[in-house]
PDB file of C-alpha atoms in Angstrom:
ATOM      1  CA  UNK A  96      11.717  14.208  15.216  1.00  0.00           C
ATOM      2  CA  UNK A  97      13.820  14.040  12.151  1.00  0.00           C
ATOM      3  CA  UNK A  98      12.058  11.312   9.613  1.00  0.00           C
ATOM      4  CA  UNK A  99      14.480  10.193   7.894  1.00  0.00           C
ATOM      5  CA  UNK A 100      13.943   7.292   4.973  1.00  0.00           C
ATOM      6  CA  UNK A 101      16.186   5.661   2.986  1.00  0.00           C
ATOM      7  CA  UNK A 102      16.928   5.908  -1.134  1.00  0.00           C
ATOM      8  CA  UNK A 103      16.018   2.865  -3.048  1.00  0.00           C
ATOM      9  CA  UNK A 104      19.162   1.164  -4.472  1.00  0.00           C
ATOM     10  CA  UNK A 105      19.659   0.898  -8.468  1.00  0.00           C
ATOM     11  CA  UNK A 106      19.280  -2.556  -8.189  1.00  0.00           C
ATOM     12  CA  UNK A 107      15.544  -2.462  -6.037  1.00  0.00           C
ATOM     13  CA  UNK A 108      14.572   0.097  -8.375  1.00  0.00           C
ATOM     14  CA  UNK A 109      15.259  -2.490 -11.488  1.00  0.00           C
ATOM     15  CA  UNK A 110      13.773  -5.430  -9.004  1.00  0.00           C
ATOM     16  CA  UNK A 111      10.470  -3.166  -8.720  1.00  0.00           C
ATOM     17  CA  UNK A 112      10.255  -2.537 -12.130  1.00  0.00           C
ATOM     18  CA  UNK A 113      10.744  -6.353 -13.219  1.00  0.00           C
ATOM     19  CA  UNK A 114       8.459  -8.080 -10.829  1.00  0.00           C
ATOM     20  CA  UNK A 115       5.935  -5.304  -9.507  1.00  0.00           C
ATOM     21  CA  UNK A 116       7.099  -5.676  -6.276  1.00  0.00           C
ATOM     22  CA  UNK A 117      10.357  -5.147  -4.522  1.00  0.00           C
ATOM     23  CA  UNK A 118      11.726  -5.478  -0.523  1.00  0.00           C
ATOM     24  CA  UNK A 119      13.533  -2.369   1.349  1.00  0.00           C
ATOM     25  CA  UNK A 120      14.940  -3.314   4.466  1.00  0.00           C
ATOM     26  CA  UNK A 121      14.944  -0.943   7.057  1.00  0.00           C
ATOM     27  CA  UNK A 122      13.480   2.052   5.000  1.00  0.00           C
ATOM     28  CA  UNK A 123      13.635   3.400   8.606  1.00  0.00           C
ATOM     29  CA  UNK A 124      15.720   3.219  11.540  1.00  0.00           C
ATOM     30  CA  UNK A 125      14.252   1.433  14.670  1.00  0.00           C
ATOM     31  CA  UNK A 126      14.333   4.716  16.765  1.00  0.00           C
ATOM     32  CA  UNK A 127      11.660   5.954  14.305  1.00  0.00           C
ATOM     33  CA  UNK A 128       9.728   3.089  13.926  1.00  0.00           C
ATOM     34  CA  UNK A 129       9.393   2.560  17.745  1.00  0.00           C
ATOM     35  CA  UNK A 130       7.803   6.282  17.780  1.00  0.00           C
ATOM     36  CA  UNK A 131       5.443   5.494  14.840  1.00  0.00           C
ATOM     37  CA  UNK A 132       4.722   2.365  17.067  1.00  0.00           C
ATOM     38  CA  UNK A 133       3.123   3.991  19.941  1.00  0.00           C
ATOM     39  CA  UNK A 134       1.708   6.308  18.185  1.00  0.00           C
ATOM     40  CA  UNK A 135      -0.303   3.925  15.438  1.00  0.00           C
ATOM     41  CA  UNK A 136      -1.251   1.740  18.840  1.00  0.00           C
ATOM     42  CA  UNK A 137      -2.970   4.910  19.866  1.00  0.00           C
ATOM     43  CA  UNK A 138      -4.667   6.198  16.949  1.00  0.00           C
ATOM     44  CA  UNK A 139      -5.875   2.355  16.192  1.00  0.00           C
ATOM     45  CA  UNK A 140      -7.167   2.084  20.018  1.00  0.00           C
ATOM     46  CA  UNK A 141      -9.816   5.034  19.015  1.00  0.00           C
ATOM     47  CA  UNK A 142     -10.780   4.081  15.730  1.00  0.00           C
ATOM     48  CA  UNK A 143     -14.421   2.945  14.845  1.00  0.00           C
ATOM     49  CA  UNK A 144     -15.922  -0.694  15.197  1.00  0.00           C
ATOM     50  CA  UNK A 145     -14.753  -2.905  12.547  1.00  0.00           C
ATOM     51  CA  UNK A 146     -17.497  -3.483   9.739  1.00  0.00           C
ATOM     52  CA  UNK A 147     -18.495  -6.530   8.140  1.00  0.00           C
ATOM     53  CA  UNK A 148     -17.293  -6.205   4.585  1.00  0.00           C
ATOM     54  CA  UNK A 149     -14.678  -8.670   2.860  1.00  0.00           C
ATOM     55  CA  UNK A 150     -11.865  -6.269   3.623  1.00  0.00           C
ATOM     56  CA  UNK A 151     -13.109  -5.788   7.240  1.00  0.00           C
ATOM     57  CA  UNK A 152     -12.545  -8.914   7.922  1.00  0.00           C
ATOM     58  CA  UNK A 153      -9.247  -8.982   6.528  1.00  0.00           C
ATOM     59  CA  UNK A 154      -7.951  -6.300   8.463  1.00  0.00           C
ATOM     60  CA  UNK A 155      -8.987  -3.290  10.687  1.00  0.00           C
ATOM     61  CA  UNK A 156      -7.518   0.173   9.590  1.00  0.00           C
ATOM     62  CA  UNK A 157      -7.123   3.645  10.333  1.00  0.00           C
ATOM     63  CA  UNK A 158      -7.411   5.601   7.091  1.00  0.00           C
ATOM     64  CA  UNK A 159      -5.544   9.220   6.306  1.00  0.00           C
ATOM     65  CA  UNK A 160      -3.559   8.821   9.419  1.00  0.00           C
ATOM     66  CA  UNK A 161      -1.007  10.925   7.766  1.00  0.00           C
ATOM     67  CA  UNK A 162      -3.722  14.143   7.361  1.00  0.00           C
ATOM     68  CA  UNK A 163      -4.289  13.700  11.179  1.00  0.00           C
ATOM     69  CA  UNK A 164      -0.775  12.761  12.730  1.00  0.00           C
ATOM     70  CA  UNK A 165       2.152  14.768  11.875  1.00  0.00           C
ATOM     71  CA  UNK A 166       4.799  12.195  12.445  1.00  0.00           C
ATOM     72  CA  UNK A 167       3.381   9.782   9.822  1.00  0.00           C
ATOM     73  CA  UNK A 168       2.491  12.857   7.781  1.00  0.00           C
ATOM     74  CA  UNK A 169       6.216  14.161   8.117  1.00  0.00           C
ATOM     75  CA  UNK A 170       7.088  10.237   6.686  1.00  0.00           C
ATOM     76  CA  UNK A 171       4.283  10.088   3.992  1.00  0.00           C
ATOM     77  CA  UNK A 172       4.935  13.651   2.821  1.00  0.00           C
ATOM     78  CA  UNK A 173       9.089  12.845   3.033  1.00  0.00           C
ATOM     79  CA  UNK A 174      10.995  13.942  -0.107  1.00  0.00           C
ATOM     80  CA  UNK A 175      13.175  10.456  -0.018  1.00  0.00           C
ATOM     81  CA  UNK A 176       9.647   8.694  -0.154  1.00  0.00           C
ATOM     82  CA  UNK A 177       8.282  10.969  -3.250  1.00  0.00           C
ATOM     83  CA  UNK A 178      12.141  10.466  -4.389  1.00  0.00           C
ATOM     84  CA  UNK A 179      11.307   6.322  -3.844  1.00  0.00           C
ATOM     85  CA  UNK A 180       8.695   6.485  -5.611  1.00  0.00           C
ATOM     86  CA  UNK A 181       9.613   8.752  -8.580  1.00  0.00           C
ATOM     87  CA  UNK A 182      12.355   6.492  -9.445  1.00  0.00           C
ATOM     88  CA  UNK A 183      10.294   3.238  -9.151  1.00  0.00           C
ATOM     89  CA  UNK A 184       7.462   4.522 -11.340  1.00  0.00           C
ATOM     90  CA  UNK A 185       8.936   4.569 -14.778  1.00  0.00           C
ATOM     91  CA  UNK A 186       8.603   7.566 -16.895  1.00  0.00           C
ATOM     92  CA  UNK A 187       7.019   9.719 -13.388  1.00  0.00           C
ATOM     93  CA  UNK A 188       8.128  13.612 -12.694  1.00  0.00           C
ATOM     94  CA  UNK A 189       6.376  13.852  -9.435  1.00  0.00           C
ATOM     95  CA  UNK A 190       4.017  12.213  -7.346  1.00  0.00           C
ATOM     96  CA  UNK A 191       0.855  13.067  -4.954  1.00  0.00           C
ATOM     97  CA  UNK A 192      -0.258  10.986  -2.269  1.00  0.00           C
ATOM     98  CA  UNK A 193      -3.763   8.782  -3.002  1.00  0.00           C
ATOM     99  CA  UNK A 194      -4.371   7.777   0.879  1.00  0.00           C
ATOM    100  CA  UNK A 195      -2.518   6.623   4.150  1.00  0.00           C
ATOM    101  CA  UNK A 196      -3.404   3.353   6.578  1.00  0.00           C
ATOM    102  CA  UNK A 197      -2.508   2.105   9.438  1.00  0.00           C
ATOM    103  CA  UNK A 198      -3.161  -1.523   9.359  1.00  0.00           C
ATOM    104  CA  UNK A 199      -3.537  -3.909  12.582  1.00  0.00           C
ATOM    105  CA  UNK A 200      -4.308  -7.697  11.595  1.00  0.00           C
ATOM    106  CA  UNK A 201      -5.692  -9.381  14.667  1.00  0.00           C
ATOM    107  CA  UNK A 202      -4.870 -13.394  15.789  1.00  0.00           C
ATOM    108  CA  UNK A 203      -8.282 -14.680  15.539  1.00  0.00           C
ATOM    109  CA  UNK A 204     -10.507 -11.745  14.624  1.00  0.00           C
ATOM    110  CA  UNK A 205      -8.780 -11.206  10.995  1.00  0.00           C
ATOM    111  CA  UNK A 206      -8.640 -13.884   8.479  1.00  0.00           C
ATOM    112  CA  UNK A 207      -6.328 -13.980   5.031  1.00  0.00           C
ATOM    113  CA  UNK A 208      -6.628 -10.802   2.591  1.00  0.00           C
ATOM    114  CA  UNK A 209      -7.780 -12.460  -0.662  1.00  0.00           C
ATOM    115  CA  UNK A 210      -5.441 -12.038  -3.716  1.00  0.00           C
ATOM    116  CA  UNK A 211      -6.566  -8.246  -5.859  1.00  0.00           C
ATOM    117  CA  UNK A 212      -5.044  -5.763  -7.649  1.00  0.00           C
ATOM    118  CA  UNK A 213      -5.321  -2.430  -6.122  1.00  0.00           C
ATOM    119  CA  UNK A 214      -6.177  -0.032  -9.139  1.00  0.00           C
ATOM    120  CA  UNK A 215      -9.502  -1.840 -10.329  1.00  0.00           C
ATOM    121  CA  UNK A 216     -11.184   0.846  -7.809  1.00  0.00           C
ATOM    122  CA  UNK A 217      -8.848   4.166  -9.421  1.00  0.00           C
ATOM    123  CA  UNK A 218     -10.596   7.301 -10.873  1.00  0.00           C
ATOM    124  CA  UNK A 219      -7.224   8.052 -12.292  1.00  0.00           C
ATOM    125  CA  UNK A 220      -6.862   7.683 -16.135  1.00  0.00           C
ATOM    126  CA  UNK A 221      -3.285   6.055 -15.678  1.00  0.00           C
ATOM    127  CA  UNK A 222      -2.034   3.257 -13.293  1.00  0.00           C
ATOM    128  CA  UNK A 223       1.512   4.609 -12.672  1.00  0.00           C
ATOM    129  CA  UNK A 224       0.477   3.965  -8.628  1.00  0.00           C
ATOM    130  CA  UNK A 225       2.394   1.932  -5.896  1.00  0.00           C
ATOM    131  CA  UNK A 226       1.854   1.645  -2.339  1.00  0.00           C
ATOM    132  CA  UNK A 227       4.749   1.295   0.485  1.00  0.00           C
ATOM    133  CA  UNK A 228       3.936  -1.023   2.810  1.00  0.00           C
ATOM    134  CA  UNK A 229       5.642  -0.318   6.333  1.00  0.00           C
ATOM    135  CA  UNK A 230       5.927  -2.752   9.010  1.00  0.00           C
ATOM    136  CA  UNK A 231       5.448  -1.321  12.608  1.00  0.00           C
ATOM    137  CA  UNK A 232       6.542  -4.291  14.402  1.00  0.00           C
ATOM    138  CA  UNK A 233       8.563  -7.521  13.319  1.00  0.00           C
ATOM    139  CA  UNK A 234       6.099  -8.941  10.615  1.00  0.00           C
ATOM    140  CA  UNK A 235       7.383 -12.563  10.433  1.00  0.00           C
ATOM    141  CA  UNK A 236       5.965 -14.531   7.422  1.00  0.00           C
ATOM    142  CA  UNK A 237       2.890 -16.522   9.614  1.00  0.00           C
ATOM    143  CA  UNK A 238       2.074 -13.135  11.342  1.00  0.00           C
ATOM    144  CA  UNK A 239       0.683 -12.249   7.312  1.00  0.00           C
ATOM    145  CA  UNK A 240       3.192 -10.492   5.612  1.00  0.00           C
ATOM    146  CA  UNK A 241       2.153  -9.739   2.059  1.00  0.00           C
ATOM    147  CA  UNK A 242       2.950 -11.857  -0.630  1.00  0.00           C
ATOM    148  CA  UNK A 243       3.103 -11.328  -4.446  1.00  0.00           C
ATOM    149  CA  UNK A 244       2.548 -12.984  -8.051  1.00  0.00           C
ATOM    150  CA  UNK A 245       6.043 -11.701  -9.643  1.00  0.00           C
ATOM    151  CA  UNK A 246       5.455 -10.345 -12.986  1.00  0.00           C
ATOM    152  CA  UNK A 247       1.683  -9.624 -12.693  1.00  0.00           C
ATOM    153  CA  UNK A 248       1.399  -5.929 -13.077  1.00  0.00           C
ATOM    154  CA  UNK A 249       2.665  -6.743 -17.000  1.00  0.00           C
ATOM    155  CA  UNK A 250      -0.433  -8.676 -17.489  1.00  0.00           C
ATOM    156  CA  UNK A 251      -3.041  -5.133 -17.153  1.00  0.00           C
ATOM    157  CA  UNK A 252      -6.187  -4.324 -15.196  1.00  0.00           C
ATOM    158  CA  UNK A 253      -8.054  -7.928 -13.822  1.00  0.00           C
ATOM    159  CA  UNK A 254     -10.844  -6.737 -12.354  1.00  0.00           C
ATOM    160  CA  UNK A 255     -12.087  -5.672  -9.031  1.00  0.00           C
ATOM    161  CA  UNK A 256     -12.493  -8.052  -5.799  1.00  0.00           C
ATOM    162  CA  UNK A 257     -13.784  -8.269  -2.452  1.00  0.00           C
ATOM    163  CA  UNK A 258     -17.377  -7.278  -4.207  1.00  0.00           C
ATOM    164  CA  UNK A 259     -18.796 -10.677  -3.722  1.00  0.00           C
ATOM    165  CA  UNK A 260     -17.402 -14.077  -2.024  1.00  0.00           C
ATOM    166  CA  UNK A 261     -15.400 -15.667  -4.440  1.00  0.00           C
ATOM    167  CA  UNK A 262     -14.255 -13.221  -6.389  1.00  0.00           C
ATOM    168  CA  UNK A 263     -10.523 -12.832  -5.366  1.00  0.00           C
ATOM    169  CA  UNK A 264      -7.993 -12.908  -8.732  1.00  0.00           C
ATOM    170  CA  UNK A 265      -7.138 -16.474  -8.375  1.00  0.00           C
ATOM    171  CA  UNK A 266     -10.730 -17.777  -8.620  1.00  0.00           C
ATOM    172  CA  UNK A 267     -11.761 -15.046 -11.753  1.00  0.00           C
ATOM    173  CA  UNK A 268      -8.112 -16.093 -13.230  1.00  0.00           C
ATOM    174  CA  UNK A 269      -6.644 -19.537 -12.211  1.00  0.00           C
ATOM    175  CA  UNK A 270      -3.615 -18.631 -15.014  1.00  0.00           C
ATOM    176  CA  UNK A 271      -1.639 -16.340 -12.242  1.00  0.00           C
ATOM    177  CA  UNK A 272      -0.620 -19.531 -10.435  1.00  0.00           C
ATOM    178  CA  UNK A 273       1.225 -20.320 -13.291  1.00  0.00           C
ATOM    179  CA  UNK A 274       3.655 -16.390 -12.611  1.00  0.00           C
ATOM    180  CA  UNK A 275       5.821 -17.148  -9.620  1.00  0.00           C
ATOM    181  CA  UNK A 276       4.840 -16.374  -6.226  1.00  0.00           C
ATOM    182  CA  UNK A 277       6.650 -14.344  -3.860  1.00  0.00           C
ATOM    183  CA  UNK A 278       8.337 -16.561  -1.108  1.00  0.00           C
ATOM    184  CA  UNK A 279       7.179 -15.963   2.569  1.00  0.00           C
ATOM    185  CA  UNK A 280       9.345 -12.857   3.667  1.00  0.00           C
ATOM    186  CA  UNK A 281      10.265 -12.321   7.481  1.00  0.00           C
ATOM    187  CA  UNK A 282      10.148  -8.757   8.169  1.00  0.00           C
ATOM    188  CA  UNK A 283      12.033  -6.490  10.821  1.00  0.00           C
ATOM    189  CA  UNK A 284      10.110  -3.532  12.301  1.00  0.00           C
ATOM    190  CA  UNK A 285      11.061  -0.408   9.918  1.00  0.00           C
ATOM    191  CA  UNK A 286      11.435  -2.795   6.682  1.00  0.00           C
ATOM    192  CA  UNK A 287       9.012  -2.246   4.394  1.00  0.00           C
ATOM    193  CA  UNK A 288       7.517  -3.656   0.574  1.00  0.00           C
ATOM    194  CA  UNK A 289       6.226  -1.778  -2.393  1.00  0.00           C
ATOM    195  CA  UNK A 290       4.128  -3.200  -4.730  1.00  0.00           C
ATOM    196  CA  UNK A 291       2.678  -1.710  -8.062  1.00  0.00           C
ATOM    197  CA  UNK A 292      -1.121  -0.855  -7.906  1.00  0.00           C
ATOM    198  CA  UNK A 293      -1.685  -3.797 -10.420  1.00  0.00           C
ATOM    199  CA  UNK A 294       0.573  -6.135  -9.214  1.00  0.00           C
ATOM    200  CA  UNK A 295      -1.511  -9.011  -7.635  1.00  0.00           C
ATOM    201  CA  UNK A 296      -1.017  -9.325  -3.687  1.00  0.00           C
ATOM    202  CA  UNK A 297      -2.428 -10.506  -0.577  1.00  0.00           C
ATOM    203  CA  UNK A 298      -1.740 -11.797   2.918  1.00  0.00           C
ATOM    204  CA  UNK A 299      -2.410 -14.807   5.062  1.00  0.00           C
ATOM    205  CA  UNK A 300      -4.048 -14.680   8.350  1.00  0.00           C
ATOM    206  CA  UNK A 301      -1.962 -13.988  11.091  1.00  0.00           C
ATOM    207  CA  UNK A 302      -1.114 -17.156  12.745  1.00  0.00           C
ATOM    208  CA  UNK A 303       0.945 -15.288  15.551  1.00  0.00           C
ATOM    209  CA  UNK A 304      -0.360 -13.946  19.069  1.00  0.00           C
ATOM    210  CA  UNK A 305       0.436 -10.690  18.669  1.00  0.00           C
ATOM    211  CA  UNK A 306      -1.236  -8.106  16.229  1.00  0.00           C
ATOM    212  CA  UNK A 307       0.361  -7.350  12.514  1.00  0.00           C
ATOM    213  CA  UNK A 308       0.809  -3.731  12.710  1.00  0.00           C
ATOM    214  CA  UNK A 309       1.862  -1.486   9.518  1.00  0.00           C
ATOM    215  CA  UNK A 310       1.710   1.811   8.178  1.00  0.00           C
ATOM    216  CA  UNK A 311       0.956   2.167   4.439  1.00  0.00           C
ATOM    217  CA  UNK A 312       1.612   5.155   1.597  1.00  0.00           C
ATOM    218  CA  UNK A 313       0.177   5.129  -1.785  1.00  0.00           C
ATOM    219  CA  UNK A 314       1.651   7.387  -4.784  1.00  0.00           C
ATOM    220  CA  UNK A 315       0.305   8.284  -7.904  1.00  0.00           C
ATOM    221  CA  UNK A 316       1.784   9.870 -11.003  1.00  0.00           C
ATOM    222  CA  UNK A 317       0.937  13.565 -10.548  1.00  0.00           C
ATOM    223  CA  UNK A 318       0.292  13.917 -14.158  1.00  0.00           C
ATOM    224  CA  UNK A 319      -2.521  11.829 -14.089  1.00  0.00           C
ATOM    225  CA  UNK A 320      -6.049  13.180 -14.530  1.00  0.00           C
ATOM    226  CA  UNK A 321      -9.451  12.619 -12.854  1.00  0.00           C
ATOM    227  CA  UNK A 322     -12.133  10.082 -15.128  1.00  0.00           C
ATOM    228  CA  UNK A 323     -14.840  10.790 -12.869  1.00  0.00           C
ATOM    229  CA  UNK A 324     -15.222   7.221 -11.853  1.00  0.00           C
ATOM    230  CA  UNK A 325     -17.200   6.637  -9.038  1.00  0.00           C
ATOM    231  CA  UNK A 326     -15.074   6.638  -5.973  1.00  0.00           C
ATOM    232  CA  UNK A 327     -15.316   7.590  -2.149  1.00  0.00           C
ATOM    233  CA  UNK A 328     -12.720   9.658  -1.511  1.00  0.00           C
ATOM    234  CA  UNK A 329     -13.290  11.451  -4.553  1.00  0.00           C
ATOM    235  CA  UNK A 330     -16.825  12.071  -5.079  1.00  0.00           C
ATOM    236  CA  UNK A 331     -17.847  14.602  -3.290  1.00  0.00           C
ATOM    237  CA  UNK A 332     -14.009  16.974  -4.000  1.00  0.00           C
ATOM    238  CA  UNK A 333     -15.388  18.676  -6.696  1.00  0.00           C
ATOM    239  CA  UNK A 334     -12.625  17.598  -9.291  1.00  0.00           C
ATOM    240  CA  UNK A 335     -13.023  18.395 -13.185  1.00  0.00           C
ATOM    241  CA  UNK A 336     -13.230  15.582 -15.446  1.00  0.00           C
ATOM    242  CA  UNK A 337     -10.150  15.241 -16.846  1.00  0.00           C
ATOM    243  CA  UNK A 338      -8.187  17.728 -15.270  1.00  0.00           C
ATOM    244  CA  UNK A 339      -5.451  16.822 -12.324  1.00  0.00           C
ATOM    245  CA  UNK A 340      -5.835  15.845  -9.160  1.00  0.00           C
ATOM    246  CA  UNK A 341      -5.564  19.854  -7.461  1.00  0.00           C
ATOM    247  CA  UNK A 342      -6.842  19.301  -4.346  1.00  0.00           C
ATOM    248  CA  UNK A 343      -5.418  19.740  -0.822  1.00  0.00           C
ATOM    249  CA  UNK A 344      -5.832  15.796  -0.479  1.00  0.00           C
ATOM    250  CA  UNK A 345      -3.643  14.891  -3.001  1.00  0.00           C
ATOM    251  CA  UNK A 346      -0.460  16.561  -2.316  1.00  0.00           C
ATOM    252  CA  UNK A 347       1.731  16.859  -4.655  1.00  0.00           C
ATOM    253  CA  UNK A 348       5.957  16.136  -3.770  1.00  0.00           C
ATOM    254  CA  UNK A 349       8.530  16.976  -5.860  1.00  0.00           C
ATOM    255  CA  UNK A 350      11.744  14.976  -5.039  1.00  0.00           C
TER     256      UNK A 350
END
C-alpha cells in the first residue's frame, strides 16, 4: 500500500511554532486509515494485560508498533512525516524516530490522562522533539481527544508527572491556567495533532461507548546527543555519552 501523508501548510507550521501545538486534518486519506484500523485492532487484541501505573490507567498501548508492523512503519518512517517534522522543529536538519504507540482509551476502564510535558523523561541533551498524534477512528472531543495549554512549551522543562498521585502540571504549577487552553477539537479518522515535547497536554476520559483508538510518532532532532540519563529504552543500547543517537532504533530520515 502506498502511505501517503500530507505536507504541513506555511501557516500550521507558524501555528506549531506559536502555540506548541497545531491541528492537520486528514494527514491521511480514509482508505489508509481504515487499513491502519484493522490492523492496530489486531496488534492491540494481543498485547499484554494492562498494568497498574498512573499512565496505565490512562490508556492501554502497544509500544514500537512501527518496528513490528510494516504499514505503520512505512507511515512512521514516511519522508512527508520526517519532512512534517523538519519544518515544524525550528532550526532541525533531520530527524530520527524516539518511539511509536498505538493507543486504545477504553469507556469505563480508562480514566483522564493528567496534564505533563513529555520531555521531563528525555536522555537527549536538547528538546527539539514533537509527537504526531493520529486518530484511527473519529475521535470526537468527549471520546478524549487531547487538549493543550497554548504557549506552554515557551515556558521550559516543568518537571516530570505520573510519579506520584497528584503530581500532574496543574497541581505542581497552578500559573498554566492562566496560558489559554486548547478548545475541545472533534476529530475525523486520519486527522491528526502535533504537539511539542514540552508543550503541556492531556486528555479527558472517554465518555463515548466505543474505544479512542490512535497511532502516535515521536521525532527528535537528529543532532542531538545522548546524556546518559536513566531511561528504558535506552539503557541497556550501549550509547556513548554524548555522542548521537546511532542505533538501529533511532532511525534517522532525511526529508
Amino acid at each position: 500500500m502506498d502511505i501517503r501523508p500530507r505536507h504541513a501548510t506555511e501557516d500550521e507550521v507558524a501555528a506549531f511554532q506559536e502555540k506548541g501545538w497545531v491541528r492537520l486534518a486528514r494527514l491521511i486519506d480514509p482508505e489508509t486509515v481504515a487499513h491502519l484500523r484493522e490492523r492496530a485492532l489486531a496488534s492491540l487484541r494481543a498485547r499484554p494485560g494492562a498494568g497498574r501505573s498512573a499512565v496505565d490507567r490512562a490508556f492501554g498501548q502497544s509500544r514500537d508498533i512501527a518496528r513490528r508492523d510494516h504499514l505503520f512503519g512505512a507511515l512512521a518512517g514516511n519522508p512527508a512525516m520526517a519532512a512534517n517534522a523538519v519544518r515544524l522543529l525550528r532550526g532541525v536538519a533531520e530527524v530520527r524516530i524516539q518511539v511509536t504507540n498505538l493507543l486504545v482509551k477504553e469507556p469505563g476502564e480508562h480514566g483522564a490522562t493528567e496534564f505533563h510535558q513529555d520531555f521531563p523523561w528525555m536522555p537527549m541533551d536538547r528538546s527539539a522533539m514533537l509527537t504526531v498524534w493520529l486518530a484511527l477512528v473519529d475521535v470526537p472531543a468527549d471520546m478524549g481527544a487531547l487538549r493543550f495549554y497554548t504557549g506552554s512549551h515557551r515556558h521550559g522543562l516543568l518537571g516530570r508527572s505520573f510519579l506520584r498521585e497528584g503530581d500532574d502540571q496543574l497541581t505542581q504549577h497552578p500559573w498554566l491556567t492562566e496560558l489559554d487552553l486548547s478548545p475541545p477539537l472533534d476529530l475525523k479518522a486520519g486527522d491528526a495533532t502535533v504537539h511539542h515535547a514540552l508543550t503541556v497536554h492531556g486528555a479527558p476520559a472517554n465518555r463515548r461507548d466505543s474505544a479512542r483508538l490512535s497511532f502516535t510518532a515521536t521525532y527528535f532532532d537528529a543532532a542531538a546527543l545522548y546524556t546518559g540519563a536513566p531511561y528504558g529504552q535506552t539503557d541497556d543500547l550501549g550509547l556513548s555519552v554524548n555522542a548521537p543517537f546511532d542505533h538501529p532504533r533511532f532511525p534517522c530520515l532525511r526529508p
